Short mmCIF file of C-alpha atoms and ligand atoms in Angstrom, two decimals:
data_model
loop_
_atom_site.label_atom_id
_atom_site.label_comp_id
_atom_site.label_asym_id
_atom_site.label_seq_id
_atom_site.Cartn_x
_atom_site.Cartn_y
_atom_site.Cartn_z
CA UNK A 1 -10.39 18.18 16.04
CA UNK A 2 -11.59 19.37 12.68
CA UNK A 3 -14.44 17.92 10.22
CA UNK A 4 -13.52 15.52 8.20
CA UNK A 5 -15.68 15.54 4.62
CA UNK A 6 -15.75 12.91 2.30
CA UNK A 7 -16.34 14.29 -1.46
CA UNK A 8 -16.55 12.94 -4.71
CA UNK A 9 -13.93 14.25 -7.24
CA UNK A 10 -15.61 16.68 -9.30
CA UNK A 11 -14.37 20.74 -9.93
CA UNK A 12 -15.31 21.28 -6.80
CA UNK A 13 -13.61 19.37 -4.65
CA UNK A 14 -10.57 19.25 -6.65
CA UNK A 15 -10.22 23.40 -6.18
CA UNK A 16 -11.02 22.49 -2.34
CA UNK A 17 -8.23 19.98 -2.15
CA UNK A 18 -5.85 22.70 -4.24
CA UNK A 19 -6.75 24.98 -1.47
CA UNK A 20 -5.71 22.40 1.54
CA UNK A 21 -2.68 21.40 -0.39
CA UNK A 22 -1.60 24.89 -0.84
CA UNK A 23 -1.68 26.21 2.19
CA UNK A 24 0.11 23.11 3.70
CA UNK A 25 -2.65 20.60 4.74
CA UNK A 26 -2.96 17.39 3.90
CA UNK A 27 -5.65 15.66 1.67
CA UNK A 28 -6.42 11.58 1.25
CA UNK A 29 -6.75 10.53 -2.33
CA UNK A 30 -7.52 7.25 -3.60
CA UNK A 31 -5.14 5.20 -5.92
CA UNK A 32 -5.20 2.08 -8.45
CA UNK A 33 -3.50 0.65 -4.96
CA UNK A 34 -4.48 1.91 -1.53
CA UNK A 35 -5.49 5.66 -0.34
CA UNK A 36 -3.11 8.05 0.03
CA UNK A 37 -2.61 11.00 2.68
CA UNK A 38 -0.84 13.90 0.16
CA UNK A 39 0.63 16.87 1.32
CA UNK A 40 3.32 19.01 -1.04
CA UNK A 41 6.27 17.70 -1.06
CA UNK A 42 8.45 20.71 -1.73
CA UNK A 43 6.69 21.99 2.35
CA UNK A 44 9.05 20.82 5.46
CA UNK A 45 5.77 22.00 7.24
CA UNK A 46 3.12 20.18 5.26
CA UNK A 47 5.23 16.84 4.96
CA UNK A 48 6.34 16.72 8.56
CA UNK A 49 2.05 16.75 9.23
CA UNK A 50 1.93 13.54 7.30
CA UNK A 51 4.46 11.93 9.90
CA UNK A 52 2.01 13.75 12.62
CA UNK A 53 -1.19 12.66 11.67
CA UNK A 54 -0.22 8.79 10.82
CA UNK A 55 2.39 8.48 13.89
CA UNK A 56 4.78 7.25 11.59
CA UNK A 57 8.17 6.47 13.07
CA UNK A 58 10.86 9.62 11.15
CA UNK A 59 13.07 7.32 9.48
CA UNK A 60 10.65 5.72 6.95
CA UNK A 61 10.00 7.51 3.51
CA UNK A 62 7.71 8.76 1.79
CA UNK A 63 7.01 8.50 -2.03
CA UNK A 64 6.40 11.39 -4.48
CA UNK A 65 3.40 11.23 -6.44
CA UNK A 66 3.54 13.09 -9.81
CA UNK A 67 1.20 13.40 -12.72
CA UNK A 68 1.55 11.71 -15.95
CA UNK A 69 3.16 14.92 -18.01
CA UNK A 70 5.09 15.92 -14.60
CA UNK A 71 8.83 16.11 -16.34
CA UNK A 72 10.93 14.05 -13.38
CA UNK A 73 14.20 15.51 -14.34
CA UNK A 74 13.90 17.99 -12.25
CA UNK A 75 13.61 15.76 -9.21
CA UNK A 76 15.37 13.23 -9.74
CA UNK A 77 19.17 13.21 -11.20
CA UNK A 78 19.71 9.57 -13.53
CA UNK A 79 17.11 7.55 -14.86
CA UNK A 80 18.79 4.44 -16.22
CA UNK A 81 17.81 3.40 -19.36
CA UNK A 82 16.03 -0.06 -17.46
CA UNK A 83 13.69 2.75 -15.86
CA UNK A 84 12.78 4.06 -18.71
CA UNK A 85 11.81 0.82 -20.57
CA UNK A 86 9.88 -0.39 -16.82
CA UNK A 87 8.04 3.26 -17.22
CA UNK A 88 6.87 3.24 -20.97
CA UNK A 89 5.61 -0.82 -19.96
CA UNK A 90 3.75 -0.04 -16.40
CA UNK A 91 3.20 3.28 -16.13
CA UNK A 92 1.21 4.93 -15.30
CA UNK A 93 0.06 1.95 -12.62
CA UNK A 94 1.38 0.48 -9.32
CA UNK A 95 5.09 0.71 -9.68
CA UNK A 96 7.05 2.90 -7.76
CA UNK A 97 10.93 3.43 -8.79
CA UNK A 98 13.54 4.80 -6.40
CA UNK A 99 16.30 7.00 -8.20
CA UNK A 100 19.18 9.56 -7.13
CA UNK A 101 17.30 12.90 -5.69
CA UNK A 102 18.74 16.12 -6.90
CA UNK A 103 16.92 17.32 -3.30
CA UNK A 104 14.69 20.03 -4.56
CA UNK A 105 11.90 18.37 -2.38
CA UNK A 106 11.53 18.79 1.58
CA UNK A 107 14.45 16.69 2.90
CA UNK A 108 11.83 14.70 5.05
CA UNK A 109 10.20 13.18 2.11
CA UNK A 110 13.22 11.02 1.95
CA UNK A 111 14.17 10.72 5.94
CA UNK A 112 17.39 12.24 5.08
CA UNK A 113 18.18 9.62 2.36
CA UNK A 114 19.84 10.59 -1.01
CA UNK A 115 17.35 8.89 -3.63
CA UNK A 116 13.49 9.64 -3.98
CA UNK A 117 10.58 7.37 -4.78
CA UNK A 118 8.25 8.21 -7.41
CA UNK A 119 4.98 7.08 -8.50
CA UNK A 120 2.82 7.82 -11.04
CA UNK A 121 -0.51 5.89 -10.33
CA UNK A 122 -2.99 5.08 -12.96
CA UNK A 123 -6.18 5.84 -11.22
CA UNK A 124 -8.51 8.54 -12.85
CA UNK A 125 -8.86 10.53 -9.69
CA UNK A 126 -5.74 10.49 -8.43
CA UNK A 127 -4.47 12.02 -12.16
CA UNK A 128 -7.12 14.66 -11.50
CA UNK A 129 -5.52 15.40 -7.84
CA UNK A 130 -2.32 15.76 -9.50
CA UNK A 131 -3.03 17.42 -12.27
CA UNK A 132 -5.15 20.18 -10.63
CA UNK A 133 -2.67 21.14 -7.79
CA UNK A 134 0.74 20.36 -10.53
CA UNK A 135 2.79 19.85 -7.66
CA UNK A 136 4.78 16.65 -6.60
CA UNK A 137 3.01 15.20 -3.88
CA UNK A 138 4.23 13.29 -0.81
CA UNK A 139 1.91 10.40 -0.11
CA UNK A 140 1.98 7.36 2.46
CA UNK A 141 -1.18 5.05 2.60
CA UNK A 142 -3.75 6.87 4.44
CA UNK A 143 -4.04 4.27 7.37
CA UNK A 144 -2.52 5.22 10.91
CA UNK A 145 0.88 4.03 10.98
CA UNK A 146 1.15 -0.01 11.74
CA UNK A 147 -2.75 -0.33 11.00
CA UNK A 148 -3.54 -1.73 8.03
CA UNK A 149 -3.85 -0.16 4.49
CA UNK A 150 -7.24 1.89 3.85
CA UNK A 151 -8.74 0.66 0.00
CA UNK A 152 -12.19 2.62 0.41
CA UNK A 153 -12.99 6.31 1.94
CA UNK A 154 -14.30 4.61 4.44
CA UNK A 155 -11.34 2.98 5.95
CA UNK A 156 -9.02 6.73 5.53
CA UNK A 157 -12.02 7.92 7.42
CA UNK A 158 -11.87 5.19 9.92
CA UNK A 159 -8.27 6.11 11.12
CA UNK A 160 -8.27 9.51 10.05
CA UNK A 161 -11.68 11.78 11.15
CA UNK A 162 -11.24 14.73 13.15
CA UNK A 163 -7.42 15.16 12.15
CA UNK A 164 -7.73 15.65 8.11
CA UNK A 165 -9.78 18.31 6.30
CA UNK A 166 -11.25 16.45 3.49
CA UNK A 167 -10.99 12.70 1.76
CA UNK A 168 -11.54 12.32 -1.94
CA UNK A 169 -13.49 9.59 -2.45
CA UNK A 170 -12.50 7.58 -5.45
CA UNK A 171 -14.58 4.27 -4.73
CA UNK A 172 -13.04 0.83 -4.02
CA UNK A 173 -9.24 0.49 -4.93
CA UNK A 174 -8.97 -2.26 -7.46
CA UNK A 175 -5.24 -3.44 -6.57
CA UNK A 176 -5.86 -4.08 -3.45
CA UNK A 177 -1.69 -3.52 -2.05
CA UNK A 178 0.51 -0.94 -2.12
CA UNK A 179 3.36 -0.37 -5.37
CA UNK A 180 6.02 -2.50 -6.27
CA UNK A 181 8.80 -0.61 -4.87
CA UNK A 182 11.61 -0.99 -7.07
CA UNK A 183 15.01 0.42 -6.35
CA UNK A 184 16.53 2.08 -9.88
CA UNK A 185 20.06 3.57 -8.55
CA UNK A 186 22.18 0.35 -9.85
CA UNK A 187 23.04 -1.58 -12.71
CA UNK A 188 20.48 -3.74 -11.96
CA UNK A 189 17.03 -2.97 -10.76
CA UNK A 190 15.98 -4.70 -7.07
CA UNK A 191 12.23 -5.07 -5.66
CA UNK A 192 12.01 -3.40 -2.16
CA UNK A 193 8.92 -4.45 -1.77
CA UNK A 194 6.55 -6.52 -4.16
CA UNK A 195 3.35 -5.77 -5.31
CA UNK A 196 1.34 -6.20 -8.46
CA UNK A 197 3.67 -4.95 -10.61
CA UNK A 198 6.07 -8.45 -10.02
CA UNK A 199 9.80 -9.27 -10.45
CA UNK A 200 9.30 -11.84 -12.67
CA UNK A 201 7.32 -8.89 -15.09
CA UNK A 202 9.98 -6.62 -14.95
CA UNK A 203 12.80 -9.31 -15.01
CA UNK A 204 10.40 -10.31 -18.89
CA UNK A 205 10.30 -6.71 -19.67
CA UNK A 206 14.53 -5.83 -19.15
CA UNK A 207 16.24 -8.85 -18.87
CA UNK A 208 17.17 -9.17 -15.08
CA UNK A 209 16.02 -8.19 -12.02
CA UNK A 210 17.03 -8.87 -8.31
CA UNK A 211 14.50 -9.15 -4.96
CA UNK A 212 15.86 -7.48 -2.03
CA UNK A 213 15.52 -9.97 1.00
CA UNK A 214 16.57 -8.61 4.42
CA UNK A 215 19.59 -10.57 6.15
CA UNK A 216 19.85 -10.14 9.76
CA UNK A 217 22.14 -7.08 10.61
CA UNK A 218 22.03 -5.54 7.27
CA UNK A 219 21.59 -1.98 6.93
CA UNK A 220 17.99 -1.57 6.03
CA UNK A 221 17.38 -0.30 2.18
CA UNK A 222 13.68 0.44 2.12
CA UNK A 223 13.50 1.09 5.47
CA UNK A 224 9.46 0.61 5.78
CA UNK A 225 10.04 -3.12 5.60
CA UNK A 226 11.35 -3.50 9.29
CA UNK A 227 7.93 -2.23 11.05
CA UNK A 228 5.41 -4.17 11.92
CA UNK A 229 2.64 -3.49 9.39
CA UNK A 230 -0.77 -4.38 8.13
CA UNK A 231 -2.03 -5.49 11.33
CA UNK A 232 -5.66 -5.71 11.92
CA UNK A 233 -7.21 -4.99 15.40
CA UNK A 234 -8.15 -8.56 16.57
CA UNK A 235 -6.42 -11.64 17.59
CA UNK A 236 -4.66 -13.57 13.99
CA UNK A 237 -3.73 -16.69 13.32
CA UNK A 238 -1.85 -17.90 9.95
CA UNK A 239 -1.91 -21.21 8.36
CA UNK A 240 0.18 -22.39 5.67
CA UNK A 241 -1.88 -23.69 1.88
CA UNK A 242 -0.92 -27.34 3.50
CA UNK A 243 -2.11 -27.05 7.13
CA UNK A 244 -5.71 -25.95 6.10
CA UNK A 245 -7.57 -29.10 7.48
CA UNK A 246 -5.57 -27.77 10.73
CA UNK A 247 -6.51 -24.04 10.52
CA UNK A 248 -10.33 -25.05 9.98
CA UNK A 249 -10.03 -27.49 13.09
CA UNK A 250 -8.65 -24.73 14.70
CA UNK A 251 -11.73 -22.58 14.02
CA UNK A 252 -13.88 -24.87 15.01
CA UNK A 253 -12.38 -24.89 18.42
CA UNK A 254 -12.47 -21.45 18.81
CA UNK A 255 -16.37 -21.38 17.93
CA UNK A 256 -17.02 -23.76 20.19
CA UNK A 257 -15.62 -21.71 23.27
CA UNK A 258 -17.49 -19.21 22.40
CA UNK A 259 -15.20 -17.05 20.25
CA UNK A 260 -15.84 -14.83 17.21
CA UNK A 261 -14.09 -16.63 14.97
CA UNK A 262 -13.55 -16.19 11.25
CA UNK A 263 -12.07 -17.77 8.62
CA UNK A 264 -10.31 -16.10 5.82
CA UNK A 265 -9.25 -18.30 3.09
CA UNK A 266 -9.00 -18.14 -1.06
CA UNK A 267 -12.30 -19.46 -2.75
CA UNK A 268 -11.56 -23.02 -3.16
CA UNK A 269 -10.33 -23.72 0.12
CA UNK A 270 -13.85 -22.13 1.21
CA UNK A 271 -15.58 -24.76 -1.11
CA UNK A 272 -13.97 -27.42 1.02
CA UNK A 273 -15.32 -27.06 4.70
CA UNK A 274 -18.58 -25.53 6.05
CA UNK A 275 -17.74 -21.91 7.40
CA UNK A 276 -20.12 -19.94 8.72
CA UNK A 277 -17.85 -16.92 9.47
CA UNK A 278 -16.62 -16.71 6.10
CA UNK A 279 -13.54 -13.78 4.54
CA UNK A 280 -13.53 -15.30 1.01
CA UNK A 281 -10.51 -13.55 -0.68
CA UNK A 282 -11.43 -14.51 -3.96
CA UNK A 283 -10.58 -16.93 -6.78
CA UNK A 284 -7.67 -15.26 -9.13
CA UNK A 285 -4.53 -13.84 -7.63
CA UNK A 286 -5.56 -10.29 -8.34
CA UNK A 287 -9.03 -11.08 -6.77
CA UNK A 288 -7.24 -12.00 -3.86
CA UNK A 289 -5.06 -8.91 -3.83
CA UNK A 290 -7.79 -6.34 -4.29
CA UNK A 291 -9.85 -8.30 -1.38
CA UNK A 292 -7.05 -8.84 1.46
CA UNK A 293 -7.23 -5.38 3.49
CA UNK A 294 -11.00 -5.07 2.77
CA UNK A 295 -11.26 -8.33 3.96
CA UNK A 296 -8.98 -7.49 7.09
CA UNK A 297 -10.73 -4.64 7.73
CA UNK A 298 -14.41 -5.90 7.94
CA UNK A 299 -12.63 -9.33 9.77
CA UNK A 300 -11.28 -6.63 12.99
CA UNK A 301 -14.67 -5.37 12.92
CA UNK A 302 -16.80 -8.55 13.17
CA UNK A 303 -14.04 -10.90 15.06
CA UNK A 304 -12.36 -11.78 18.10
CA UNK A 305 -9.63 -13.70 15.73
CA UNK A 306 -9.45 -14.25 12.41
CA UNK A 307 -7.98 -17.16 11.23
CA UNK A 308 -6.00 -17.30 7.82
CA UNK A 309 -4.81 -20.24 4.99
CA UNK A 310 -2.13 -18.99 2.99
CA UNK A 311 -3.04 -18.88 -0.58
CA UNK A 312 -1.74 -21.94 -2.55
CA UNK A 313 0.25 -20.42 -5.44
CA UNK A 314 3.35 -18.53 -4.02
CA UNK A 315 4.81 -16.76 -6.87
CA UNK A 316 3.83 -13.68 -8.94
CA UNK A 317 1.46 -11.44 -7.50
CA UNK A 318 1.06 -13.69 -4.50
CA UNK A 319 4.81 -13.27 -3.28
CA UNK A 320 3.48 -9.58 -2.60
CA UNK A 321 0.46 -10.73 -1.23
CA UNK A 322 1.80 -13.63 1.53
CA UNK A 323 4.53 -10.66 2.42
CA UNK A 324 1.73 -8.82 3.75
CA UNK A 325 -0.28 -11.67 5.47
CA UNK A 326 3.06 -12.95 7.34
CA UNK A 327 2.99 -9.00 8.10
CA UNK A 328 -0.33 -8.90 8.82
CA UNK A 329 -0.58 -12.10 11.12
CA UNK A 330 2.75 -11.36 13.38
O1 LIG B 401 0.76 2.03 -3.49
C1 LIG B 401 1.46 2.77 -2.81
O2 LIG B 401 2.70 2.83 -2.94
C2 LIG B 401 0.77 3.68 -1.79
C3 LIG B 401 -0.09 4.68 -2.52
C4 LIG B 401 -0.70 5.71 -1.62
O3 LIG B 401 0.64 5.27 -3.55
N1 LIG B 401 1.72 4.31 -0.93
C5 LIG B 401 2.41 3.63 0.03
O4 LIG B 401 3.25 4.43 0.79
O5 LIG B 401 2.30 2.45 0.21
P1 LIG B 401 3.91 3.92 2.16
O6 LIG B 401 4.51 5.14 2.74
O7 LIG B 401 2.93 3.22 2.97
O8 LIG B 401 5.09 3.02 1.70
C6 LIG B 401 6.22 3.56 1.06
C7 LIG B 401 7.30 2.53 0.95
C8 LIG B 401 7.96 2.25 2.28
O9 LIG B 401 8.23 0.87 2.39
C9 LIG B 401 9.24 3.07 2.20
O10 LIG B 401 10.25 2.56 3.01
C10 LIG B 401 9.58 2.97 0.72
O11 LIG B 401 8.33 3.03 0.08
N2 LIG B 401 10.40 4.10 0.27
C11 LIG B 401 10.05 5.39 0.14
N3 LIG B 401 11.09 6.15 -0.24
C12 LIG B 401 12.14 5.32 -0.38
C13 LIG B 401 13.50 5.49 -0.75
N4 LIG B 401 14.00 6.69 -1.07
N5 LIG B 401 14.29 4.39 -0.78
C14 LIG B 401 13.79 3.17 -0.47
N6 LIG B 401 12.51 2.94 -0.10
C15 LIG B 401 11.70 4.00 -0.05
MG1 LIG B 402 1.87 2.19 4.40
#
């Protein structure tokens, strides 16, 4: 077990987290998104740590985390001319593209695979991270594998203490879930997984663009999507936008045997009933977003089950978002 420090981003604990990174260790940083747990990517050593310390199953990828000046060239080996319109529009920010690796990064960043995911994120202290160590840096969220995604120092710190060094802390994540993950190694671009960055923007920005949807069988393509994810430490129940008069029934059964029960809901379903035990997620989509996981996270704390309503818009940003809470809920 070693001690775990939380520190600010300042000169200081940017040449700290150089020093960690360099000699092979592994530092959380936060993102526009969720936290990440970095290591460089060009170490077998340092990257197969980041499967270690999160007890993440060896067959799901990691994504590369560059800098906004890093020149990806010499990773990667074709960015179609799609990409290239997607990066000048979103980036840097919460979309991550998938291209054909030309390998010059440990082969377990990619589980073996022959394309690499890169992301540039937007937040100010991740830039600094990346800047300061100019190296390409593996990253998963910085949650133990399964649990669900950290968005404050707290959370990393949460799963994390006693087996990482040090945790930058960059305050709360605004976005709220992880990158877009969209696969750029055909003629047409295809969301692996959703986020805030959503098909119908990047379908607007160049023309078309496909959702991957998993058929039973199938060989998987991002293969993160078939673990069970997300998934808060308490009893979970889901209800869809139309069975809310049921899921609030529900919780008031549950209170009345005696259960911690809470209710996590959008802001005008919570205007409806009288709930004591209250997750609000929010009003707007991206206000639900940036809230689910923080909400998640204090819900496992406080309940014995926490008991959802789907949000009632299902498109955009909330595709991403009921992905995760079907995730989330089992
Ligand atoms: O917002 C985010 O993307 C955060 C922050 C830290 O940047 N990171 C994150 O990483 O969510 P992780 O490891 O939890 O999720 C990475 C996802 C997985 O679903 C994985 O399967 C997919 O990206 N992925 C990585 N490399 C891939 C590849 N070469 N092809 C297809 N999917 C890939
Ligand atoms: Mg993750």
């Amino acid at each position: 077990m070693m001690d775990t420090r939380i520190l600010t981003i300042d000169e200081q604990s940017l040449k700290l987290s150089e020093k960690i990174i360099k000699s092979g260790g592994c530092v959380a940083f936060p993102t526009e998104t969720v936290y990440g747990l970095g290591a460089n990517a060009f170490d077998d050593g340092a990257v197969g740590r980041i499967f270690e310390i999160k007890g993440r199953p060896n067959d799901n990828p990691l994504i590369v985390h560059v800098h906004e000046d890093f020149d990806l060239s010499a990773l990667v080996s074709f960015i179609p001319w799609y990409a290239k319109q997607l990066a000048k529009a979103f980036l840097p920010g919460p979309l991550t593209m998938v291209y054909k690796s030309k390998n010059r990064v440990s082969p377990a960043v990619s589980c073996g695979l022959d394309t690499l995911a890169v992301r540039i994120p937007s937040h100010r202290g991740a830039q600094a991270f990346l800047r300061f160590v100019n190296l390409p840096i593996a990253a998963p969220s910085a949650n133990i594998s399964k649990h669900v995604s950290p968005v404050t120092a707290q959370h990393v710190y949460d799963d994390l203490k006693g087996k990482i060094e040090l945790i930058l802390d960059g305050g709360k994540c605004t976005g709220g879930i992880e990158s877009t993950v969209l696969d750029c190694t055909s003629d047409v671009p295809c969301v692996l997984r959703s986020g805030l960055v959503t098909r119908e923007m990047i379908a607007a920005t160049v023309g078309e663009c496909n959702q991957y949807v998993m058929k039973e069988g199938e060989r998987v393509l991002s293969p993160g999507m078939k673990y069970k994810h997300y998934s808060p430490k308490c009893k979970t129940a889901l209800f869809g936008y139309d069975n809310r008069e049921q899921a609030y029934k529900y919780y008031l059964d549950c209170i009345n045997r005696g259960e911690r029960a809470y209710f996590m809901c959008e802001s005008a379903v919570a205007s409806m009933y009288n709930i004591e035990n209250l997750l609000d997620l929010g009003g707007t989509e991206l206000e639900i977003a940036s809230n689910l996981y923080d909400k998640l996270r204090e819900g496992e704390i406080k309940a014995d089950i926490i008991i959802a309503v789907a949000p009632q818009k299902q498109d955009g940003v909330m595709y991403g978002v009921m992905n995760r809470m079907r995730k989330a809920f089992g």
